[in-house]
Amino acid sequence: MRTQIAAANWKMNLTLQQGEALLKGILSKAKTLNEHQQIVFAVPAPYLQAAVNIINGTKNVFVSAQNIYNKKSGAYTGEISVEMLNSIGVTHTIIGHSERREYFNEHYKFLAEKVDIALENNITPVFCCGEPLGIREAGTQNAFVAKQLEESVFHLSKNEIKKVVIAYEPIWAIGTGKTATSQQAQDIQHHLRSLIAKHYDEETANEISILYGGSVKAANANELFSQPDIDGGLVGGASLMEDEFVKIIEALK
Ligand code: PGA
């Protein structure tokens, strides 16, 4: 079975004390994970080390950065490198979140470089794609997300792309309370998987975890995660609430 993942994206929220309490609370209540289930906590950069310490090697639980820079080191004031993540035991990073694309003008090539440097340094990219409302209304979402994959991850080898987690997040569903219906999410995630199969092969496509993100909550997680091409969620708002996120973890296949 493909790896099923409950990924929390805290974004720019919580103080260190609140974050530590939330993490400890979730870990104490979360069910024991199966071999193929994982939890990933993408916490703000100043809390990465604290999160690694709290998780303390718990099986199948990982700490993720929310962003990295596309260079190994150097005069890039304020940026975070993969080497820094390696040195403190962080194993994942989100790349290409729609908020980074929109507010920080992160484009295809820059994101492709981030994916490359992450993989070269054994950091798992959680690569986000997803269309804005206008594209969905025009009905051209399939071509839109195809281009996002083509331009930023399809240059990878078969072995490399198998290490990438993809998160489909329709922008109109992020933080809006508007979730894509489970059928809408399934349809486009099936499309993403078939694009991978076409570019690589079926076996590769069947190994890659594709998460859904956009107003995932306890009340809709079961239905979303029961879809064949949805392998868990990338969760913003609901990941800041202990009981909500624990229930989302319980909904993993
Ligand atoms: P949301 O955010 O769950 O608050 O919609 C998801 C995300 O942006 O990753």
Short mmCIF file of C-alpha atoms and ligand atoms in Angstrom, two decimals:
data_model
loop_
_atom_site.label_atom_id
_atom_site.label_comp_id
_atom_site.label_asym_id
_atom_site.label_seq_id
_atom_site.Cartn_x
_atom_site.Cartn_y
_atom_site.Cartn_z
CA MET A 1 0.00 0.00 0.00
CA ARG A 2 1.10 3.56 -0.71
CA THR A 3 2.24 5.64 2.26
CA GLN A 4 -0.72 7.51 3.79
CA ILE A 5 0.23 10.84 5.34
CA ALA A 6 -1.38 13.33 7.70
CA ALA A 7 0.71 16.47 7.22
CA ALA A 8 0.20 19.52 9.42
CA ASN A 9 1.09 22.90 7.97
CA TRP A 10 1.12 25.37 10.84
CA LYS A 11 2.01 28.26 8.51
CA MET A 12 2.90 31.43 10.47
CA ASN A 13 0.92 30.56 13.58
CA LEU A 14 1.46 29.78 17.28
CA THR A 15 4.12 30.74 19.78
CA LEU A 16 6.80 28.22 20.69
CA GLN A 17 4.97 27.39 23.92
CA GLN A 18 1.67 26.86 22.11
CA GLY A 19 3.35 24.77 19.44
CA GLU A 20 5.12 22.55 21.95
CA ALA A 21 1.90 21.96 23.87
CA LEU A 22 0.02 21.15 20.66
CA LEU A 23 2.67 18.73 19.44
CA LYS A 24 2.86 16.93 22.78
CA GLY A 25 -0.93 16.74 22.99
CA ILE A 26 -1.28 15.28 19.49
CA LEU A 27 1.48 12.73 20.04
CA SER A 28 -0.05 11.59 23.31
CA LYS A 29 -3.47 11.07 21.75
CA ALA A 30 -2.57 9.84 18.27
CA LYS A 31 -3.18 6.21 17.47
CA THR A 32 -0.28 3.89 16.82
CA LEU A 33 0.62 4.21 13.16
CA ASN A 34 0.79 1.27 10.76
CA GLU A 35 3.86 0.67 8.64
CA HIS A 36 2.35 2.62 5.75
CA GLN A 37 1.06 5.60 7.79
CA GLN A 38 3.01 8.75 8.64
CA ILE A 39 2.50 12.08 10.38
CA VAL A 40 4.47 15.11 9.24
CA PHE A 41 4.56 18.40 11.14
CA ALA A 42 5.57 21.43 9.06
CA VAL A 43 6.28 23.91 11.82
CA PRO A 44 7.64 27.47 11.64
CA ALA A 45 11.43 27.58 11.19
CA PRO A 46 12.28 28.82 14.71
CA TYR A 47 10.52 25.76 16.19
CA LEU A 48 12.05 23.04 14.00
CA GLN A 49 14.67 22.01 16.53
CA ALA A 50 12.16 21.95 19.38
CA ALA A 51 9.80 19.81 17.29
CA VAL A 52 12.60 17.35 16.45
CA ASN A 53 13.40 17.10 20.16
CA ILE A 54 9.78 16.45 21.13
CA ILE A 55 9.26 13.84 18.42
CA ASN A 56 12.53 12.25 19.48
CA GLY A 57 12.63 9.62 16.77
CA THR A 58 9.02 8.42 17.15
CA LYS A 59 8.47 5.93 14.36
CA ASN A 60 6.81 7.32 11.23
CA VAL A 61 6.53 10.83 12.66
CA PHE A 62 8.58 13.53 10.94
CA VAL A 63 9.35 17.22 11.15
CA SER A 64 9.17 19.35 8.01
CA ALA A 65 10.26 22.83 7.06
CA GLN A 66 7.67 25.00 5.32
CA ASN A 67 10.18 26.28 2.80
CA ILE A 68 13.85 26.05 1.80
CA TYR A 69 16.19 28.05 -0.40
CA ASN A 70 17.57 26.71 -3.68
CA LYS A 71 21.24 27.13 -2.68
CA LYS A 72 23.39 25.08 -0.35
CA SER A 73 24.87 27.96 1.64
CA GLY A 74 26.14 31.50 1.23
CA ALA A 75 25.19 35.15 1.45
CA TYR A 76 21.39 34.76 1.39
CA THR A 77 20.29 36.60 4.49
CA GLY A 78 17.22 35.14 6.11
CA GLU A 79 17.05 31.95 4.06
CA ILE A 80 17.10 28.33 5.22
CA SER A 81 19.25 25.66 3.59
CA VAL A 82 18.83 21.92 3.31
CA GLU A 83 22.17 21.48 5.10
CA MET A 84 20.72 23.30 8.09
CA LEU A 85 17.72 20.96 8.05
CA ASN A 86 19.99 17.91 7.82
CA SER A 87 22.04 19.13 10.74
CA ILE A 88 19.05 19.22 13.10
CA GLY A 89 17.21 16.10 11.95
CA VAL A 90 14.48 17.67 9.82
CA THR A 91 13.56 15.25 7.02
CA HIS A 92 10.91 17.00 4.90
CA THR A 93 10.12 20.37 3.40
CA ILE A 94 7.06 21.83 1.74
CA ILE A 95 7.92 23.27 -1.68
CA GLY A 96 5.70 25.41 -3.88
CA HIS A 97 2.85 26.10 -1.50
CA SER A 98 0.39 28.40 -3.24
CA GLU A 99 1.03 31.09 -0.62
CA ARG A 100 4.74 31.07 -1.55
CA ARG A 101 3.86 31.12 -5.25
CA GLU A 102 1.44 34.01 -4.79
CA TYR A 103 3.04 36.27 -2.15
CA PHE A 104 6.70 35.55 -2.87
CA ASN A 105 6.54 35.05 -6.63
CA GLU A 106 8.02 31.58 -6.57
CA HIS A 107 7.91 30.19 -10.07
CA TYR A 108 8.41 26.89 -11.85
CA LYS A 109 12.19 26.99 -12.33
CA PHE A 110 12.96 28.22 -8.84
CA LEU A 111 10.72 25.47 -7.42
CA ALA A 112 12.40 22.85 -9.62
CA GLU A 113 15.76 23.95 -8.17
CA LYS A 114 14.39 23.62 -4.65
CA VAL A 115 13.10 20.13 -5.41
CA ASP A 116 16.55 19.19 -6.76
CA ILE A 117 18.53 20.47 -3.81
CA ALA A 118 16.13 18.81 -1.37
CA LEU A 119 16.46 15.41 -3.04
CA GLU A 120 20.23 15.74 -3.37
CA ASN A 121 20.35 16.14 0.39
CA ASN A 122 17.84 13.46 1.38
CA ILE A 123 15.09 15.88 2.29
CA THR A 124 11.64 14.74 1.15
CA PRO A 125 9.86 17.46 -0.84
CA VAL A 126 6.14 17.85 -0.24
CA PHE A 127 5.47 19.48 -3.58
CA CYS A 128 2.26 21.50 -3.80
CA CYS A 129 0.20 22.15 -6.89
CA GLY A 130 -3.33 23.42 -7.41
CA GLU A 131 -5.39 25.87 -9.40
CA PRO A 132 -6.96 29.24 -8.53
CA LEU A 133 -10.73 29.75 -8.68
CA GLY A 134 -10.74 31.37 -12.14
CA ILE A 135 -9.04 28.34 -13.67
CA ARG A 136 -11.48 25.97 -11.96
CA GLU A 137 -14.42 28.04 -13.21
CA ALA A 138 -13.01 27.97 -16.73
CA GLY A 139 -12.68 24.19 -16.44
CA THR A 140 -8.98 24.18 -17.34
CA GLN A 141 -7.65 22.89 -14.02
CA ASN A 142 -6.25 19.67 -15.47
CA ALA A 143 -3.95 21.49 -17.87
CA PHE A 144 -2.99 24.00 -15.16
CA VAL A 145 -1.79 21.37 -12.67
CA ALA A 146 -0.17 19.35 -15.45
CA LYS A 147 2.06 22.33 -16.25
CA GLN A 148 2.98 22.73 -12.58
CA LEU A 149 4.24 19.14 -12.52
CA GLU A 150 5.88 19.31 -15.94
CA GLU A 151 7.85 22.44 -15.13
CA SER A 152 8.98 21.61 -11.60
CA VAL A 153 9.16 17.83 -11.09
CA PHE A 154 9.02 15.96 -14.40
CA HIS A 155 12.73 16.56 -15.05
CA LEU A 156 13.44 14.11 -12.21
CA SER A 157 14.47 10.53 -12.81
CA LYS A 158 12.09 7.72 -11.94
CA ASN A 159 13.95 6.99 -8.72
CA GLU A 160 13.93 10.64 -7.75
CA ILE A 161 10.26 11.31 -8.32
CA LYS A 162 9.35 8.30 -6.21
CA LYS A 163 10.80 10.21 -3.25
CA VAL A 164 8.51 13.22 -3.78
CA VAL A 165 5.18 13.59 -1.98
CA ILE A 166 2.68 15.55 -4.04
CA ALA A 167 -0.02 17.68 -2.44
CA TYR A 168 -2.93 18.83 -4.58
CA GLU A 169 -4.36 21.99 -3.05
CA PRO A 170 -6.98 23.93 -5.00
CA ILE A 171 -6.32 27.54 -4.01
CA TRP A 172 -10.03 28.31 -3.74
CA ALA A 173 -10.31 25.70 -0.98
CA ILE A 174 -7.37 26.84 1.16
CA GLY A 175 -8.41 28.51 4.39
CA THR A 176 -11.81 29.31 2.91
CA GLY A 177 -13.82 26.54 4.52
CA LYS A 178 -14.74 25.49 0.96
CA THR A 179 -13.51 21.96 0.46
CA ALA A 180 -13.37 20.40 -2.94
CA THR A 181 -15.90 17.59 -3.00
CA SER A 182 -14.27 14.23 -2.56
CA GLN A 183 -15.19 13.49 -6.18
CA GLN A 184 -13.56 16.70 -7.47
CA ALA A 185 -10.42 15.91 -5.48
CA GLN A 186 -10.41 12.27 -6.60
CA ASP A 187 -10.86 13.24 -10.27
CA ILE A 188 -7.94 15.64 -10.40
CA GLN A 189 -5.70 13.45 -8.24
CA HIS A 190 -6.42 10.55 -10.56
CA HIS A 191 -5.45 12.87 -13.41
CA LEU A 192 -2.17 13.72 -11.63
CA ARG A 193 -1.41 10.05 -11.15
CA SER A 194 -2.15 9.28 -14.79
CA LEU A 195 0.19 12.11 -15.87
CA ILE A 196 2.93 10.50 -13.78
CA ALA A 197 2.14 7.11 -15.30
CA LYS A 198 2.34 8.61 -18.79
CA HIS A 199 5.61 10.42 -18.18
CA TYR A 200 7.24 7.60 -16.18
CA ASP A 201 5.24 4.38 -15.83
CA GLU A 202 2.32 2.82 -13.91
CA GLU A 203 4.51 1.34 -11.23
CA THR A 204 6.07 4.73 -10.44
CA ALA A 205 2.66 6.42 -10.41
CA ASN A 206 1.29 3.83 -8.02
CA GLU A 207 4.09 4.40 -5.53
CA ILE A 208 3.74 8.17 -5.14
CA SER A 209 1.64 9.54 -2.30
CA ILE A 210 -0.70 12.30 -3.43
CA LEU A 211 -2.24 14.30 -0.59
CA TYR A 212 -5.28 16.55 -0.76
CA GLY A 213 -5.16 19.97 0.92
CA GLY A 214 -7.75 22.70 1.32
CA SER A 215 -10.02 22.91 4.37
CA VAL A 216 -9.46 19.31 5.43
CA LYS A 217 -11.06 18.81 8.84
CA ALA A 218 -12.20 15.97 11.09
CA ALA A 219 -15.67 16.10 9.54
CA ASN A 220 -14.53 15.52 5.94
CA ALA A 221 -11.26 13.60 6.33
CA ASN A 222 -12.82 10.15 6.24
CA GLU A 223 -14.64 10.76 3.02
CA LEU A 224 -11.69 12.44 1.32
CA PHE A 225 -9.14 9.83 2.42
CA SER A 226 -11.39 6.96 1.35
CA GLN A 227 -10.93 7.99 -2.29
CA PRO A 228 -8.52 5.69 -4.13
CA ASP A 229 -6.14 8.44 -5.28
CA ILE A 230 -6.10 10.47 -2.04
CA ASP A 231 -3.31 9.30 0.24
CA GLY A 232 -3.90 11.65 3.15
CA GLY A 233 -3.98 15.39 3.64
CA LEU A 234 -1.94 18.55 3.95
CA VAL A 235 -3.83 20.36 6.67
CA GLY A 236 -3.61 24.01 7.66
CA GLY A 237 -6.27 25.42 10.00
CA ALA A 238 -7.44 22.11 11.46
CA SER A 239 -3.87 21.06 12.26
CA LEU A 240 -3.74 23.84 14.87
CA MET A 241 -6.48 22.12 16.88
CA GLU A 242 -5.40 19.09 18.86
CA ASP A 243 -8.58 17.00 18.69
CA GLU A 244 -9.27 17.87 15.07
CA PHE A 245 -5.86 16.79 13.91
CA VAL A 246 -5.94 13.61 16.02
CA LYS A 247 -9.19 12.68 14.24
CA ILE A 248 -7.64 13.46 10.87
CA ILE A 249 -4.80 11.06 11.73
CA GLU A 250 -7.42 8.45 12.64
CA ALA A 251 -8.99 8.86 9.20
CA LEU A 252 -5.85 7.71 7.38
CA LYS A 253 -6.39 4.54 5.35
P1 PGA B 1 -6.25 24.84 5.15
O1 PGA B 1 -4.76 24.98 4.53
O2 PGA B 1 -6.36 23.41 5.65
O3 PGA B 1 -6.31 25.85 6.25
O4 PGA B 1 -7.20 25.10 4.05
C1 PGA B 1 -4.19 23.95 3.79
C2 PGA B 1 -2.84 24.38 3.28
O5 PGA B 1 -2.70 25.54 2.86
O6 PGA B 1 -1.88 23.59 3.28
#
